[in-house]
Short mmCIF file of C-alpha atoms and ligand atoms in Angstrom, two decimals:
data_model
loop_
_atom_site.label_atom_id
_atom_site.label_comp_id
_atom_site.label_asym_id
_atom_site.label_seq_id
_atom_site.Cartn_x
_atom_site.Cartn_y
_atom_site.Cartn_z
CA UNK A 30 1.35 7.13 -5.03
CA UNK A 31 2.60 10.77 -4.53
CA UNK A 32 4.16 13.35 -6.28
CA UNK A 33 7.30 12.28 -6.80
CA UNK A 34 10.45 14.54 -5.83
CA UNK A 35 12.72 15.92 -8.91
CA UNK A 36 14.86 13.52 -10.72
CA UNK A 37 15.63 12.97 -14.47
CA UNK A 38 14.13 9.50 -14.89
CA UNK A 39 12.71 7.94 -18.06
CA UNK A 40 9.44 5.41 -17.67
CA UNK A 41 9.67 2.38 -19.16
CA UNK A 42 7.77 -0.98 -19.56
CA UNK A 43 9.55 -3.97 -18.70
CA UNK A 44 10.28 -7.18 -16.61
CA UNK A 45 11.15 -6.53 -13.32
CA UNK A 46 12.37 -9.19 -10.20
CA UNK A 47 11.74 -8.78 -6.63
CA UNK A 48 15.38 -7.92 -5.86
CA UNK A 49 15.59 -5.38 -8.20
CA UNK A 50 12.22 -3.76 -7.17
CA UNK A 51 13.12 -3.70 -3.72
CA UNK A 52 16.66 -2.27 -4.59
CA UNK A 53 15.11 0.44 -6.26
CA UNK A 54 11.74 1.40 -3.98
CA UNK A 55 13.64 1.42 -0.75
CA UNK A 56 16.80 4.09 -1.74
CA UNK A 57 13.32 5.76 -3.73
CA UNK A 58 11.11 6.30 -0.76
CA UNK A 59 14.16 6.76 1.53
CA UNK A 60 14.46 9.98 -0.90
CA UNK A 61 10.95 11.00 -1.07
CA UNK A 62 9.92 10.50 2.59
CA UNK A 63 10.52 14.29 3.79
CA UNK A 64 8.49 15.42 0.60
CA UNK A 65 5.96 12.92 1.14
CA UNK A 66 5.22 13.50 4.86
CA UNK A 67 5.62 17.56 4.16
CA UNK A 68 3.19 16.98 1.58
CA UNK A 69 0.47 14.72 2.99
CA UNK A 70 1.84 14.48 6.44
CA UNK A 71 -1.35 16.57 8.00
CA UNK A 72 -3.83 15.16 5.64
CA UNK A 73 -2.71 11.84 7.26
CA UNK A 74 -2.70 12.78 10.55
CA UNK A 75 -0.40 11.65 12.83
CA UNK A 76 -2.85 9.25 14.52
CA UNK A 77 -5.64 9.11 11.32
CA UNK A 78 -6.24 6.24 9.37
CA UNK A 79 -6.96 7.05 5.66
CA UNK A 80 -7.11 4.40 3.12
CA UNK A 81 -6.61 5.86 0.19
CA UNK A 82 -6.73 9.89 -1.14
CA UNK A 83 -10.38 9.62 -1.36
CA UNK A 84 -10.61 10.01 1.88
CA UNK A 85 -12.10 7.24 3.51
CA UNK A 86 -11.35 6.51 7.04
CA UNK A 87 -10.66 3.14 8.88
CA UNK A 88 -13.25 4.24 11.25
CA UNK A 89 -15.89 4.61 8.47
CA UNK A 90 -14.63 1.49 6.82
CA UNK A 91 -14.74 -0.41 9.76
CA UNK A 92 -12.70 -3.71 7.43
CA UNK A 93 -10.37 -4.18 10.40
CA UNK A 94 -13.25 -5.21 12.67
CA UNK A 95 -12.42 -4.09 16.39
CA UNK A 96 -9.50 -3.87 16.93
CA UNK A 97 -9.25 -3.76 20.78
CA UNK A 98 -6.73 -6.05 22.35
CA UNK A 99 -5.03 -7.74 19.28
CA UNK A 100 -2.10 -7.97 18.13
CA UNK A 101 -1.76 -6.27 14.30
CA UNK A 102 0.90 -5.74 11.77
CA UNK A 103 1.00 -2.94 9.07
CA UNK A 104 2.63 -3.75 6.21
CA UNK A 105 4.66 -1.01 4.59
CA UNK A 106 3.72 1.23 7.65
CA UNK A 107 5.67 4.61 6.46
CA UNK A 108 5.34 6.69 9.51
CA UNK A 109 2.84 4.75 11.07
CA UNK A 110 -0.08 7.18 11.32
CA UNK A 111 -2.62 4.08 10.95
CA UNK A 112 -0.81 1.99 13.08
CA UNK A 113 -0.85 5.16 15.39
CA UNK A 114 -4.68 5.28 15.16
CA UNK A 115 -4.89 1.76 16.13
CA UNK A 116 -3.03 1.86 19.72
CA UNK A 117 -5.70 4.40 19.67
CA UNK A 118 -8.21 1.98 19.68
CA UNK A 119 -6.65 -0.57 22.23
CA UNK A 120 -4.70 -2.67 19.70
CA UNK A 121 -1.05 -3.69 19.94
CA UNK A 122 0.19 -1.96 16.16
CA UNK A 123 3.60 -2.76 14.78
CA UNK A 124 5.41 -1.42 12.04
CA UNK A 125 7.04 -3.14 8.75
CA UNK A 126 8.59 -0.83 5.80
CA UNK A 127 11.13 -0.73 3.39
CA UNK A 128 12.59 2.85 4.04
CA UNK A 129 15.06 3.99 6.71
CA UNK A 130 13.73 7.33 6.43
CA UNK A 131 10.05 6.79 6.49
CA UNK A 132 10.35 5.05 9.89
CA UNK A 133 12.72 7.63 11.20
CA UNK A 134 9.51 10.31 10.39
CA UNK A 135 7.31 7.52 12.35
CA UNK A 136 9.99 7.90 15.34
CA UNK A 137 9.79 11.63 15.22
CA UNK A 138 6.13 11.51 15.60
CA UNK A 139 6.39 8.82 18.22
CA UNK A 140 7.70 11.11 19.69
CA UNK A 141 5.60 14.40 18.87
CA UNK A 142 2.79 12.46 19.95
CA UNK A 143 3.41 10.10 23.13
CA UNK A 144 1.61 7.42 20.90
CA UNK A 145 5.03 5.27 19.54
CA UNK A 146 4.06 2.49 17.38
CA UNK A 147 6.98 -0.20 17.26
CA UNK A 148 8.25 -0.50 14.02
CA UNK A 149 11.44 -2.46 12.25
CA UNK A 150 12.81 -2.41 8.66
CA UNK A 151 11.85 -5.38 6.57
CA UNK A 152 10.52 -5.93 3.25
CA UNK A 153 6.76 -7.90 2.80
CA UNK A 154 8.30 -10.84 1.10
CA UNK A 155 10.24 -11.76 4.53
CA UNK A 156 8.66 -10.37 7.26
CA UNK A 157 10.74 -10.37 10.30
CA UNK A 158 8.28 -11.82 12.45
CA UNK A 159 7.17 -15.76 13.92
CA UNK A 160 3.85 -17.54 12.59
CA UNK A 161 1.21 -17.25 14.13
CA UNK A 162 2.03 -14.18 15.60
CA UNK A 163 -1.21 -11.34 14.60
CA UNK A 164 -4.34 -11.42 14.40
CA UNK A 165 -4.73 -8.33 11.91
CA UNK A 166 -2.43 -7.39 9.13
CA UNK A 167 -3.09 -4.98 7.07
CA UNK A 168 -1.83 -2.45 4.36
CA UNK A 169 -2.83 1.10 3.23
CA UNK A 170 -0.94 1.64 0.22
CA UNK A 171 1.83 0.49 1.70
CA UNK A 172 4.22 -2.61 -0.29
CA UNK A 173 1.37 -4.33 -2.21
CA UNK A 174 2.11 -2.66 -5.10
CA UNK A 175 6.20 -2.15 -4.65
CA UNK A 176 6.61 -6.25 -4.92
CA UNK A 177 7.25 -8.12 -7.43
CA UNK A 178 6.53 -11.44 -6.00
CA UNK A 179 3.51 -10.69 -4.36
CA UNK A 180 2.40 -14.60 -4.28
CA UNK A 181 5.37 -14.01 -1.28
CA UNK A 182 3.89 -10.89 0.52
CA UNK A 183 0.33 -13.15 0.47
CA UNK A 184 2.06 -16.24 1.72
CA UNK A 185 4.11 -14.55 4.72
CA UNK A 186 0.95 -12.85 5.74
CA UNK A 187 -0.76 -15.87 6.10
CA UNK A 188 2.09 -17.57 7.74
CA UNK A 189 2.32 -14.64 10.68
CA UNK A 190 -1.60 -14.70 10.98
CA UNK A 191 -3.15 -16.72 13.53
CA UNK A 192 -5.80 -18.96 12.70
CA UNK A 193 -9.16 -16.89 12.21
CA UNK A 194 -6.80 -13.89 11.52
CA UNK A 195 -8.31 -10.77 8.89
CA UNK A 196 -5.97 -9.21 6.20
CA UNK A 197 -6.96 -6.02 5.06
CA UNK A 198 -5.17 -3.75 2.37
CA UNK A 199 -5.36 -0.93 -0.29
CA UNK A 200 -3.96 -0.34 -3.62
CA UNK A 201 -4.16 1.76 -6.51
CA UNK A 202 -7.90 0.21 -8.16
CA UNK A 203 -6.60 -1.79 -10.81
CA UNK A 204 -8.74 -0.20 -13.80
CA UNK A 205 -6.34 2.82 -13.22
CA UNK A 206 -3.91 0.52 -14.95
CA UNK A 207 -4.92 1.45 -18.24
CA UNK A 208 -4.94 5.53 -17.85
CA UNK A 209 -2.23 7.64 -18.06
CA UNK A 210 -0.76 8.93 -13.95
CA UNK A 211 -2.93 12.12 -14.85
CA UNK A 212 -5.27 14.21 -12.80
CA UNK A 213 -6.16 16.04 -15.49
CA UNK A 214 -8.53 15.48 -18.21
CA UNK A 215 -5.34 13.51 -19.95
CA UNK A 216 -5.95 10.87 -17.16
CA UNK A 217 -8.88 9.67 -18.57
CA UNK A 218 -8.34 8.44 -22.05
CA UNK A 219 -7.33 4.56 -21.60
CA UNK A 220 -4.01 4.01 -23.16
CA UNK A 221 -2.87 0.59 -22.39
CA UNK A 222 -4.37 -3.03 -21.93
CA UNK A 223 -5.90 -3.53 -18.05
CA UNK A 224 -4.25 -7.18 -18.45
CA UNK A 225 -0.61 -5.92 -19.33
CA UNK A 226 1.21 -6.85 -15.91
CA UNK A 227 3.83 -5.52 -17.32
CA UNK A 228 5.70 -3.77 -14.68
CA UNK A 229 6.13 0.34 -14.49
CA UNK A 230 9.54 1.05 -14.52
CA UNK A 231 11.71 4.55 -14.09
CA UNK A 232 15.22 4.53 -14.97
CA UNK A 233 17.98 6.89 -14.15
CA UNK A 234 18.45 9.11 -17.34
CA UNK A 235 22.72 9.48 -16.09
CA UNK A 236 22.95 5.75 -15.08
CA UNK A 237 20.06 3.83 -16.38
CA UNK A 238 19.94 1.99 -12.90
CA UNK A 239 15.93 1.02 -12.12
CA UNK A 240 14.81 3.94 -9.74
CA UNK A 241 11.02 2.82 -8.92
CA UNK A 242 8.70 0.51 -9.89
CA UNK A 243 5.02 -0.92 -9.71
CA UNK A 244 3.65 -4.05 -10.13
CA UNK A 245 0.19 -4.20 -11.56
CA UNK A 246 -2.52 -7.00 -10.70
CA UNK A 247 -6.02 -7.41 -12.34
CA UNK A 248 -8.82 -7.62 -10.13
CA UNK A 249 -9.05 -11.38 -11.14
CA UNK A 250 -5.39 -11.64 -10.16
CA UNK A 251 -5.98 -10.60 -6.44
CA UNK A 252 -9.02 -12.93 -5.95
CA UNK A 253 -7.00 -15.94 -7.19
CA UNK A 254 -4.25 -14.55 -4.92
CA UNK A 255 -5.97 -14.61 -1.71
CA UNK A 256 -8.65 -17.68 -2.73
CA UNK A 257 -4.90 -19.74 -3.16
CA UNK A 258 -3.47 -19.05 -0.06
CA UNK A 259 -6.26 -19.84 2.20
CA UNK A 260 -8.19 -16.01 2.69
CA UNK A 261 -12.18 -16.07 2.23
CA UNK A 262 -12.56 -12.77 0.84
CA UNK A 263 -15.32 -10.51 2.48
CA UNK A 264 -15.23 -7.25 1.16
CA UNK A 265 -14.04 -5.25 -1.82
CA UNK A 266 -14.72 -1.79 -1.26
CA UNK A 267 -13.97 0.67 -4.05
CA UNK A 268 -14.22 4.16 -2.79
CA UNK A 269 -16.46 7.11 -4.41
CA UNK A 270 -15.11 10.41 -4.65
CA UNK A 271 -16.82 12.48 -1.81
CA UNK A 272 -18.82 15.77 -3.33
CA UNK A 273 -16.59 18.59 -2.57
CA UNK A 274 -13.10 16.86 -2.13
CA UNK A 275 -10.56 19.13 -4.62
CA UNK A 276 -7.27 17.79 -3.34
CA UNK A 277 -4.97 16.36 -5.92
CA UNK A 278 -2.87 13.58 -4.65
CA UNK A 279 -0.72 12.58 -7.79
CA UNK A 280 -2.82 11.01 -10.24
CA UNK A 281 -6.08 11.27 -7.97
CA UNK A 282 -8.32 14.16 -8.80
CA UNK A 283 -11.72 15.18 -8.49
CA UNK A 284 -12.06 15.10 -12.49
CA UNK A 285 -10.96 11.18 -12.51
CA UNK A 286 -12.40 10.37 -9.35
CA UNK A 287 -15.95 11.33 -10.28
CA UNK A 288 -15.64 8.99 -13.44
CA UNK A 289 -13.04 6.31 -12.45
CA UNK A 290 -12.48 4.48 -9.27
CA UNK A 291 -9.02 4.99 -7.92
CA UNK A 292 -8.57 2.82 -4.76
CA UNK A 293 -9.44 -0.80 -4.18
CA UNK A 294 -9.84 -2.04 -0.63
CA UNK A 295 -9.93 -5.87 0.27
CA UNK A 296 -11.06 -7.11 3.29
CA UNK A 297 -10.27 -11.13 3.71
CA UNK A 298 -10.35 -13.76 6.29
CA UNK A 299 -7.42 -16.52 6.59
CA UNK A 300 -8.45 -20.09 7.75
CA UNK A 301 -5.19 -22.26 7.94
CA UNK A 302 -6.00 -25.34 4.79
CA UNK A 303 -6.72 -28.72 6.94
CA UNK A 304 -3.49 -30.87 6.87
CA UNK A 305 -4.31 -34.44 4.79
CA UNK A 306 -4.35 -37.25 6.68
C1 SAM B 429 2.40 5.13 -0.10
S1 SAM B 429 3.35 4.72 1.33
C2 SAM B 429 2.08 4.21 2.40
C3 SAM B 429 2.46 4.34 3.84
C4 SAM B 429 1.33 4.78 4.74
N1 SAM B 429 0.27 3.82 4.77
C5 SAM B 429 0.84 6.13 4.26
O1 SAM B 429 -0.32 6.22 3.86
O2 SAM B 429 1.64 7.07 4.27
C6 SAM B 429 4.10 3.18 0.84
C7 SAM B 429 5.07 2.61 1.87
O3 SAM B 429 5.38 1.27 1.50
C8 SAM B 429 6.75 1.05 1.78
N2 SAM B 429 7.22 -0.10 0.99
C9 SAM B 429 7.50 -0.16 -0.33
N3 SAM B 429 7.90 -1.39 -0.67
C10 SAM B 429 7.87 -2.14 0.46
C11 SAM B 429 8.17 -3.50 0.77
N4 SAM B 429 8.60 -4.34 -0.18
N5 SAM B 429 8.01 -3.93 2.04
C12 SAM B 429 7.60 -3.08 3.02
N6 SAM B 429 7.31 -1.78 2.79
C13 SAM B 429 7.43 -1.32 1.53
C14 SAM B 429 7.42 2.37 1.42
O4 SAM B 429 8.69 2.49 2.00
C15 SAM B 429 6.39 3.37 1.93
O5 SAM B 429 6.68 3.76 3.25
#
């Protein structure tokens, strides 16, 4: 999700583990952090809550519910702007990412700000955190779509979740899958098979060494996904593109996003499964 910064990199189509995903997206974002807060930093805002490029705002959304004296975890925080927006709103946000460098820009505007937003390095597939220990995680484009085992990410939400708990969380809408990563007219011819989870893959030109990648999940995928580990889903929200909105944000546009949705937003409950007897 960006523009990514310079590089000579080849895409490719290929398998791709969860160690070698997260070898590659952490150095990758620790690289494109500056660009990517000097780029969208102030659409952000350092306290704002977007979910996606379209534009739509947590406190339009409304999927976290209140968020007033609980305890919630964003997932793949970056520089915590959302989280920032929450300790707006009375709750107790932490930070998870991947990238030293995105949570050194959440320090710096911890510090800007006065609003600091606690935040460690960790990966979704492990979080660094007891059970039972939020009541609201959620996940704005952050890690959903970086892992490669996301039945992992699903299952150590659920597991730091308290009973009761509500998972919310972003990702590119999964009909994009088939278009080429064009906001031009270019981006709207379908080019490749919505069920080809086949993962997107750049490599190195000098080295051929994985540099990024993306995992792709059908719509059908994350239902099964979050129906298997215990979440009652309640909303899917799938963002129009507001009249008026010109910004280009990588791949979103106005030409694709009057046509094509571009984000998908899940809202879901988690009930812990009664034990057998
Ligand atoms: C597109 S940014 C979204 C961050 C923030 N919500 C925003 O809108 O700027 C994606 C973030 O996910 C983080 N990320 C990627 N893979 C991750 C993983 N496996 N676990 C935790 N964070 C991850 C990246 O480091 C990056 O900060």
């Amino acid at each position: 999700m960006g523009t990514p910064y310079d590089r000579p990199v080849r895409v490719e189509r290929r398998a791709v583990g969860e160690r070698e995903s997260r070898a590659a997206n952490g150095p990758d974002w620790d690289r494109y952090a500056d660009e990517y807060q000097a780029t969208h930093g102030s659409y952000l805002g350092d306290a704002g809550f977007l979910w996606g490029p379209e534009g739509l705002t947590e406190d339009e959304a409304g999927i976290l519910g209140n968020v007033n004296g609980k305890d919630v975890l964003e997932v793949g925080s970056g520089a915590g702007q959302c989280s920032r927006w929450v300790r707006n709103h009375g709750g107790r946000g932490i930070g998870v990412d991947l990238s030293m460098r995105q949570l050194q820009h959440s320090r710096r505007i911890d510090d800007e700000t006065g609003i600091a937003v606690p935040s460690v390095l960790g990966t979704a597939t492990a979080l660094p955190f007891a059970a039972d220990t939020f009541d609201v995680v959620f996940c704005s484009f952050g890690a959903l779509q970086f892992v490669a085992d996301i039945g992992d990410a699903v299952a150590e939400t659920a597991r730091v979740l308290r009973p009761g708990g509500r998972f919310a969380f972003s990702v590119t809408h999964p009909t994009r899958w088939m278009f080429p990563d064009d906001p031009g007219p270019d981006g709207l011819t379908a080019s490749q098979s919505y069920w080809d989870r086949t993962p997107y893959v750049e490599v190195e030109d000098r080295t051929g060494a994985v540099a990024y990648v993306e995992h792709h999940r059908t719509l059908g995928d994350w239902v099964a996904l979050l129906a298997g580990h215990g979440f009652r889903i309640t909303d899917l929200l799938e963002p129009e593109w507001p009249e008026g909105h010109d910004r280009v944000w990588g791949g979103w546009s106005q030409t694709r996003g009057r046509l094509t949705p571009g984000t998908a937003l899940f809202g879901a409950d988690w009930q812990p499964r009664p034990q057998p007897r």
